[in-house]
Amino acid sequence: MTQTPLTEMTAWKALESHAAQMQTKHLREMFSSDPQRGERMTAEACGLFMDYSKHRIDDETLRLFQALAAESGLEDRRAAMFRGDKINVTENRAVLHTALRAPREAVIEVDGHNVVPDVHAVLDKMAAFAESIRSGAWTGYTGKPIRNVINIGIGGSDLGPVMAYEALRHYSQRELTMRFVSNVDGSDFAEAVHDLDPEETLFIVSSKTFTTLETMTNAHSARVWALGKLKHRDAVAKHFVAVSTNAGEVAKFGIDTANMFGFWDWVGGRYSMDAAIGLSTMIAIGAENFRRMLSGFHAMDEHFRTAPLQQNLPFLMGMLTVWYTSFFGAETVAVLPYDNYLKRFPAYLQQLTMESNGKHVTLDGRRVNYQTCPIFWGEPGTNGQHSFYQLIHQGTRLIPCDFIGFAHSLNPLGNHHDLLMSNVFAQAEALAFGKTAEQVKAEGTADWLVPHRTFEGNRPSSVILAEKMTPEILGQLVALYEHSVFVQGVVWQIDSFDQWGVELGKVLAVRIIPELESAVEPTLKHDSSTNALIRRYRRMRRNQA
Ligand code: G6Q
């Protein structure tokens, strides 16, 4: 696939010179010259409202965003994704996470086969299983109901489920203990099970490939742990289920494939929390709430697919990220949810954004001559305010922020919620408008202290508001960021759906394992640093023994 190189596009060049002008403008002037700006530069869709007025943009910027989208073929690429074309070119796969939340009557074809009935068959099977766990009808090998559910998975088979469980905990069945094991560090598994009874514990082994080192190592340890008490191999069928695309490996592990929940190669790991990978979520919150979450995803899909670009939330969010990354030298984006239930949302987004767009080669194999994905990070407000916000306000870097807040708390408690939300509005205001030296002086501050107490402002942010944290809103929020990532990938001309960058380390680790475990001193053929580290580690291990 050959495209006009991005930096040679007319709209890109126009944005470049426009950015040079915009860099000299302050949000203070932009607001004072346009009293309607705060009302005007907003967009709303299916219950999510976004104020993007505190960004360093004007109407010309928005016009050029659209021109760049047109020149990049964004709308065609979007149609290709929704249609099931193989837009993940390096893996020759369709990218159809949107089919996972399509209504039953939809028709979406991959290689001439309508995948929607398959999606709903799996959802129905998940719902029946989830219900049997929640009701106590499914019992363990010794006849006790399941009280503990442990998802074993990593990356895309972990981050979504953990995030969604935390986000929707309010809706969860509290009698069930939900835990998540991902790290191959034995401490992760040991801590997850230390107070649990195998007779009451169900493991969901979540792995698309069912070959991932970390997951399979944890799954084997889980089987040893469970059979340590349950004694009989037949117990595996009552205490282990699998979420995978690999029936052969699932059966080899000893899991009855009747208890396997499938998905497909057109679902990328980091886009799979609403596929069967969400089984733990469904067990926690119930099938009805899970379907509510899917309807939220679908509503945002439809918004992204059909809304005009000037009101299209994922488009605006995606282009703003391109704007700051490519023209303002911003290296990071802070995602700051003012809702404790979203505490794992930034971690989830790190994989979604950075594994998708952390690439330096274009679809046609050229090295890019512009920056691609920024680093996404964040913590829930207000905790971050007492930690790293100093740098966002007065540091030397430009850090665009996404503030996410809700009108209603799920746990109304005195005036906590107004206090929480006052901080969202105050932080966005302080970042944009700062505090001038004149204002600081007027407060009677000593001259020498004035520079320290001055806030230059002009620091951009979006404020995203919704009524309250519901399954629908979670689906919408995740889909918003998924499609924003898509927009960025299209503009940057990269394949957002592969992840070759995680391969090399995996291969090298497999080579090193026997060198660490071998009883005789191995002949090491790495570089001098790696050789010396391996030798030192082996010595340290011997000493401890
Ligand atoms: C996500 C990646 C990656 C993947 C994990 C787990 O997009 O593909 O994070 O989800 O490596 O893979 P398995 O599900 O195959 O164990």
PDB file of C-alpha atoms in Angstrom, residues 253-448:
ATOM      1  CA  PHE A 253      -4.312 -28.687  29.485  1.00  0.00           C
ATOM      2  CA  GLY A 254      -7.215 -30.848  30.657  1.00  0.00           C
ATOM      3  CA  ILE A 255     -10.011 -28.336  30.317  1.00  0.00           C
ATOM      4  CA  ASP A 256     -13.204 -29.727  28.831  1.00  0.00           C
ATOM      5  CA  THR A 257     -13.661 -27.808  25.560  1.00  0.00           C
ATOM      6  CA  ALA A 258     -17.366 -27.629  26.420  1.00  0.00           C
ATOM      7  CA  ASN A 259     -16.143 -25.119  29.005  1.00  0.00           C
ATOM      8  CA  MET A 260     -14.144 -23.116  26.511  1.00  0.00           C
ATOM      9  CA  PHE A 261     -15.365 -19.725  25.369  1.00  0.00           C
ATOM     10  CA  GLY A 262     -14.057 -18.805  21.977  1.00  0.00           C
ATOM     11  CA  PHE A 263     -13.199 -15.719  20.037  1.00  0.00           C
ATOM     12  CA  TRP A 264     -11.598 -15.042  16.712  1.00  0.00           C
ATOM     13  CA  ASP A 265      -8.384 -13.877  15.080  1.00  0.00           C
ATOM     14  CA  TRP A 266     -10.073 -10.633  14.043  1.00  0.00           C
ATOM     15  CA  VAL A 267     -10.192  -9.558  17.717  1.00  0.00           C
ATOM     16  CA  GLY A 268      -6.885  -8.068  18.840  1.00  0.00           C
ATOM     17  CA  GLY A 269      -5.886  -8.856  22.433  1.00  0.00           C
ATOM     18  CA  ARG A 270      -6.116  -5.235  23.576  1.00  0.00           C
ATOM     19  CA  TYR A 271      -9.504  -4.931  21.888  1.00  0.00           C
ATOM     20  CA  SER A 272     -10.961  -8.054  23.485  1.00  0.00           C
ATOM     21  CA  MET A 273     -12.457  -7.016  26.839  1.00  0.00           C
ATOM     22  CA  ASP A 274     -15.926  -7.192  25.317  1.00  0.00           C
ATOM     23  CA  ALA A 275     -15.278 -10.622  23.762  1.00  0.00           C
ATOM     24  CA  ALA A 276     -15.196 -13.808  25.862  1.00  0.00           C
ATOM     25  CA  ILE A 277     -12.109 -12.318  27.534  1.00  0.00           C
ATOM     26  CA  GLY A 278     -14.738 -10.379  29.492  1.00  0.00           C
ATOM     27  CA  LEU A 279     -16.072 -13.592  31.084  1.00  0.00           C
ATOM     28  CA  SER A 280     -14.812 -12.548  34.528  1.00  0.00           C
ATOM     29  CA  THR A 281     -16.535  -9.177  34.042  1.00  0.00           C
ATOM     30  CA  MET A 282     -19.775 -10.916  33.154  1.00  0.00           C
ATOM     31  CA  ILE A 283     -19.569 -13.215  36.165  1.00  0.00           C
ATOM     32  CA  ALA A 284     -18.976 -10.200  38.403  1.00  0.00           C
ATOM     33  CA  ILE A 285     -21.699  -7.897  37.071  1.00  0.00           C
ATOM     34  CA  GLY A 286     -24.134 -10.332  35.430  1.00  0.00           C
ATOM     35  CA  ALA A 287     -25.094 -10.821  31.802  1.00  0.00           C
ATOM     36  CA  GLU A 288     -27.578  -7.973  31.739  1.00  0.00           C
ATOM     37  CA  ASN A 289     -25.060  -5.394  32.899  1.00  0.00           C
ATOM     38  CA  PHE A 290     -22.494  -6.833  30.492  1.00  0.00           C
ATOM     39  CA  ARG A 291     -24.966  -6.333  27.644  1.00  0.00           C
ATOM     40  CA  ARG A 292     -25.531  -2.780  28.852  1.00  0.00           C
ATOM     41  CA  MET A 293     -21.779  -2.242  28.556  1.00  0.00           C
ATOM     42  CA  LEU A 294     -21.833  -3.658  25.022  1.00  0.00           C
ATOM     43  CA  SER A 295     -24.679  -1.319  24.096  1.00  0.00           C
ATOM     44  CA  GLY A 296     -22.512   1.597  25.275  1.00  0.00           C
ATOM     45  CA  PHE A 297     -19.656   0.403  23.068  1.00  0.00           C
ATOM     46  CA  HIS A 298     -22.040   0.064  20.148  1.00  0.00           C
ATOM     47  CA  ALA A 299     -23.513   3.532  20.653  1.00  0.00           C
ATOM     48  CA  MET A 300     -20.020   5.032  20.446  1.00  0.00           C
ATOM     49  CA  ASP A 301     -19.210   2.867  17.404  1.00  0.00           C
ATOM     50  CA  GLU A 302     -22.262   4.255  15.663  1.00  0.00           C
ATOM     51  CA  HIS A 303     -21.382   7.791  16.673  1.00  0.00           C
ATOM     52  CA  PHE A 304     -17.851   7.366  15.334  1.00  0.00           C
ATOM     53  CA  ARG A 305     -19.131   5.783  12.121  1.00  0.00           C
ATOM     54  CA  THR A 306     -21.832   8.313  11.336  1.00  0.00           C
ATOM     55  CA  ALA A 307     -21.371  11.649  13.118  1.00  0.00           C
ATOM     56  CA  PRO A 308     -19.981  14.562  11.103  1.00  0.00           C
ATOM     57  CA  LEU A 309     -16.315  15.005  11.891  1.00  0.00           C
ATOM     58  CA  GLN A 310     -16.751  18.406  13.536  1.00  0.00           C
ATOM     59  CA  GLN A 311     -18.898  16.757  16.222  1.00  0.00           C
ATOM     60  CA  ASN A 312     -17.220  13.398  16.233  1.00  0.00           C
ATOM     61  CA  LEU A 313     -15.713  12.740  19.665  1.00  0.00           C
ATOM     62  CA  PRO A 314     -13.125  10.089  18.725  1.00  0.00           C
ATOM     63  CA  PHE A 315     -12.102  12.179  15.714  1.00  0.00           C
ATOM     64  CA  LEU A 316     -11.598  15.317  17.812  1.00  0.00           C
ATOM     65  CA  MET A 317      -9.757  13.448  20.540  1.00  0.00           C
ATOM     66  CA  GLY A 318      -7.537  11.631  18.050  1.00  0.00           C
ATOM     67  CA  MET A 319      -6.657  14.758  16.095  1.00  0.00           C
ATOM     68  CA  LEU A 320      -5.836  16.678  19.279  1.00  0.00           C
ATOM     69  CA  THR A 321      -3.356  13.963  20.179  1.00  0.00           C
ATOM     70  CA  VAL A 322      -1.798  14.200  16.712  1.00  0.00           C
ATOM     71  CA  TRP A 323      -1.732  18.017  17.014  1.00  0.00           C
ATOM     72  CA  TYR A 324       0.233  18.159  20.256  1.00  0.00           C
ATOM     73  CA  THR A 325       2.464  15.197  19.473  1.00  0.00           C
ATOM     74  CA  SER A 326       3.421  16.250  16.011  1.00  0.00           C
ATOM     75  CA  PHE A 327       3.392  20.044  16.221  1.00  0.00           C
ATOM     76  CA  PHE A 328       3.955  21.002  19.862  1.00  0.00           C
ATOM     77  CA  GLY A 329       6.553  18.399  20.821  1.00  0.00           C
ATOM     78  CA  ALA A 330       4.289  16.955  23.534  1.00  0.00           C
ATOM     79  CA  GLU A 331       5.602  13.588  24.620  1.00  0.00           C
ATOM     80  CA  THR A 332       2.851  12.432  26.909  1.00  0.00           C
ATOM     81  CA  VAL A 333      -0.883  12.601  27.537  1.00  0.00           C
ATOM     82  CA  ALA A 334      -2.199  12.447  31.089  1.00  0.00           C
ATOM     83  CA  VAL A 335      -5.533  10.708  31.629  1.00  0.00           C
ATOM     84  CA  LEU A 336      -6.987  11.847  34.925  1.00  0.00           C
ATOM     85  CA  PRO A 337     -10.243  10.193  35.931  1.00  0.00           C
ATOM     86  CA  TYR A 338     -12.020  11.849  38.854  1.00  0.00           C
ATOM     87  CA  ASP A 339     -13.710   8.615  39.787  1.00  0.00           C
ATOM     88  CA  ASN A 340     -12.073   6.064  41.986  1.00  0.00           C
ATOM     89  CA  TYR A 341     -13.729   3.226  40.103  1.00  0.00           C
ATOM     90  CA  LEU A 342     -11.638   4.211  37.077  1.00  0.00           C
ATOM     91  CA  LYS A 343      -8.378   3.710  38.908  1.00  0.00           C
ATOM     92  CA  ARG A 344      -7.127   1.098  36.432  1.00  0.00           C
ATOM     93  CA  PHE A 345      -8.330   3.027  33.386  1.00  0.00           C
ATOM     94  CA  PRO A 346      -4.995   4.766  32.697  1.00  0.00           C
ATOM     95  CA  ALA A 347      -3.156   1.419  32.927  1.00  0.00           C
ATOM     96  CA  TYR A 348      -5.656  -0.108  30.521  1.00  0.00           C
ATOM     97  CA  LEU A 349      -5.229   2.817  28.129  1.00  0.00           C
ATOM     98  CA  GLN A 350      -1.468   2.457  28.198  1.00  0.00           C
ATOM     99  CA  GLN A 351      -1.699  -0.826  26.340  1.00  0.00           C
ATOM    100  CA  LEU A 352      -4.539   0.277  24.086  1.00  0.00           C
ATOM    101  CA  THR A 353      -2.726   3.410  22.958  1.00  0.00           C
ATOM    102  CA  MET A 354       0.941   2.533  23.110  1.00  0.00           C
ATOM    103  CA  GLU A 355       0.810  -1.048  21.837  1.00  0.00           C
ATOM    104  CA  SER A 356      -1.404   0.187  19.014  1.00  0.00           C
ATOM    105  CA  ASN A 357       0.444   3.291  17.916  1.00  0.00           C
ATOM    106  CA  GLY A 358       3.952   2.921  19.336  1.00  0.00           C
ATOM    107  CA  LYS A 359       5.355   2.225  15.859  1.00  0.00           C
ATOM    108  CA  HIS A 360       7.972   3.913  13.688  1.00  0.00           C
ATOM    109  CA  VAL A 361       7.267   2.273  10.351  1.00  0.00           C
ATOM    110  CA  THR A 362       4.420   3.165   7.998  1.00  0.00           C
ATOM    111  CA  LEU A 363       2.051   0.694   6.378  1.00  0.00           C
ATOM    112  CA  ASP A 364       4.221   0.766   3.262  1.00  0.00           C
ATOM    113  CA  GLY A 365       7.379   0.111   5.244  1.00  0.00           C
ATOM    114  CA  ARG A 366       8.958   3.576   5.431  1.00  0.00           C
ATOM    115  CA  ARG A 367      10.490   4.984   8.608  1.00  0.00           C
ATOM    116  CA  VAL A 368       8.335   7.863   9.788  1.00  0.00           C
ATOM    117  CA  ASN A 369       9.834  11.356   9.954  1.00  0.00           C
ATOM    118  CA  TYR A 370       7.460  12.556  12.666  1.00  0.00           C
ATOM    119  CA  GLN A 371       6.605  11.491  16.189  1.00  0.00           C
ATOM    120  CA  THR A 372       3.898   8.875  16.664  1.00  0.00           C
ATOM    121  CA  CYS A 373       2.183   7.695  19.845  1.00  0.00           C
ATOM    122  CA  PRO A 374       2.789   9.767  22.959  1.00  0.00           C
ATOM    123  CA  ILE A 375       3.170   8.132  26.359  1.00  0.00           C
ATOM    124  CA  PHE A 376      -0.163   7.771  28.122  1.00  0.00           C
ATOM    125  CA  TRP A 377      -0.202   7.824  31.880  1.00  0.00           C
ATOM    126  CA  GLY A 378      -2.310   8.965  34.776  1.00  0.00           C
ATOM    127  CA  GLU A 379      -3.827   8.359  38.168  1.00  0.00           C
ATOM    128  CA  PRO A 380      -7.231   9.077  39.582  1.00  0.00           C
ATOM    129  CA  GLY A 381      -7.882  12.592  40.827  1.00  0.00           C
ATOM    130  CA  THR A 382      -7.527  14.011  43.375  1.00  0.00           C
ATOM    131  CA  ASN A 383      -4.572  11.839  44.393  1.00  0.00           C
ATOM    132  CA  GLY A 384      -2.465  12.965  41.444  1.00  0.00           C
ATOM    133  CA  GLN A 385      -2.887  16.582  42.479  1.00  0.00           C
ATOM    134  CA  HIS A 386      -0.817  15.906  45.577  1.00  0.00           C
ATOM    135  CA  SER A 387       1.822  14.161  43.570  1.00  0.00           C
ATOM    136  CA  PHE A 388       2.716  14.957  39.951  1.00  0.00           C
ATOM    137  CA  TYR A 389       0.385  17.836  39.013  1.00  0.00           C
ATOM    138  CA  GLN A 390       3.151  20.265  40.031  1.00  0.00           C
ATOM    139  CA  LEU A 391       4.999  19.252  36.881  1.00  0.00           C
ATOM    140  CA  ILE A 392       1.907  19.632  34.708  1.00  0.00           C
ATOM    141  CA  HIS A 393       1.325  23.167  36.051  1.00  0.00           C
ATOM    142  CA  GLN A 394       4.850  24.523  36.292  1.00  0.00           C
ATOM    143  CA  GLY A 395       7.220  22.024  34.695  1.00  0.00           C
ATOM    144  CA  THR A 396       8.995  22.515  31.397  1.00  0.00           C
ATOM    145  CA  ARG A 397       6.905  20.061  29.395  1.00  0.00           C
ATOM    146  CA  LEU A 398       3.582  20.437  27.652  1.00  0.00           C
ATOM    147  CA  ILE A 399       1.255  17.711  28.878  1.00  0.00           C
ATOM    148  CA  PRO A 400      -2.241  17.662  27.410  1.00  0.00           C
ATOM    149  CA  CYS A 401      -4.686  16.251  29.964  1.00  0.00           C
ATOM    150  CA  ASP A 402      -7.981  14.394  29.738  1.00  0.00           C
ATOM    151  CA  PHE A 403     -10.089  15.045  32.823  1.00  0.00           C
ATOM    152  CA  ILE A 404     -12.966  12.590  33.242  1.00  0.00           C
ATOM    153  CA  GLY A 405     -15.729  13.290  35.748  1.00  0.00           C
ATOM    154  CA  PHE A 406     -19.313  12.418  36.595  1.00  0.00           C
ATOM    155  CA  ALA A 407     -22.309  14.431  37.753  1.00  0.00           C
ATOM    156  CA  HIS A 408     -23.401  11.818  40.287  1.00  0.00           C
ATOM    157  CA  SER A 409     -21.445   9.641  42.638  1.00  0.00           C
ATOM    158  CA  LEU A 410     -22.348   5.973  42.980  1.00  0.00           C
ATOM    159  CA  ASN A 411     -21.661   6.422  46.680  1.00  0.00           C
ATOM    160  CA  PRO A 412     -23.140   9.781  47.715  1.00  0.00           C
ATOM    161  CA  LEU A 413     -21.455  10.790  50.938  1.00  0.00           C
ATOM    162  CA  GLY A 414     -21.893  14.244  52.422  1.00  0.00           C
ATOM    163  CA  ASN A 415     -20.366  16.818  50.098  1.00  0.00           C
ATOM    164  CA  HIS A 416     -17.547  14.548  48.869  1.00  0.00           C
ATOM    165  CA  HIS A 417     -18.727  14.618  45.290  1.00  0.00           C
ATOM    166  CA  ASP A 418     -18.908  18.394  44.915  1.00  0.00           C
ATOM    167  CA  LEU A 419     -15.471  18.639  46.482  1.00  0.00           C
ATOM    168  CA  LEU A 420     -14.171  16.073  44.018  1.00  0.00           C
ATOM    169  CA  MET A 421     -15.676  17.756  40.976  1.00  0.00           C
ATOM    170  CA  SER A 422     -14.668  21.269  42.063  1.00  0.00           C
ATOM    171  CA  ASN A 423     -11.127  20.000  41.608  1.00  0.00           C
ATOM    172  CA  VAL A 424     -11.752  18.911  38.004  1.00  0.00           C
ATOM    173  CA  PHE A 425     -12.973  22.346  37.035  1.00  0.00           C
ATOM    174  CA  ALA A 426     -10.307  24.135  39.090  1.00  0.00           C
ATOM    175  CA  GLN A 427      -7.442  22.118  37.646  1.00  0.00           C
ATOM    176  CA  ALA A 428      -8.538  22.621  34.041  1.00  0.00           C
ATOM    177  CA  GLU A 429      -9.027  26.339  34.736  1.00  0.00           C
ATOM    178  CA  ALA A 430      -5.648  26.726  36.430  1.00  0.00           C
ATOM    179  CA  LEU A 431      -3.856  24.891  33.630  1.00  0.00           C
ATOM    180  CA  ALA A 432      -5.430  27.004  30.906  1.00  0.00           C
ATOM    181  CA  PHE A 433      -5.323  30.445  32.468  1.00  0.00           C
ATOM    182  CA  GLY A 434      -2.583  30.195  35.078  1.00  0.00           C
ATOM    183  CA  LYS A 435      -1.785  33.190  37.224  1.00  0.00           C
ATOM    184  CA  THR A 436       0.183  36.131  35.880  1.00  0.00           C
ATOM    185  CA  ALA A 437       3.099  37.803  37.614  1.00  0.00           C
ATOM    186  CA  GLU A 438       0.907  40.919  37.974  1.00  0.00           C
ATOM    187  CA  GLN A 439      -1.757  38.925  39.783  1.00  0.00           C
ATOM    188  CA  VAL A 440       0.857  37.385  42.061  1.00  0.00           C
ATOM    189  CA  LYS A 441       2.415  40.808  42.790  1.00  0.00           C
ATOM    190  CA  ALA A 442      -0.988  42.325  43.461  1.00  0.00           C
ATOM    191  CA  GLU A 443      -1.362  39.801  46.275  1.00  0.00           C
ATOM    192  CA  GLY A 444       1.622  41.419  47.982  1.00  0.00           C
ATOM    193  CA  THR A 445       4.107  38.662  47.132  1.00  0.00           C
ATOM    194  CA  ALA A 446       7.762  39.649  47.570  1.00  0.00           C
ATOM    195  CA  ASP A 447       9.442  40.299  44.221  1.00  0.00           C
ATOM    196  CA  TRP A 448      11.926  37.427  44.546  1.00  0.00           C
TER     197      TRP A 448
END
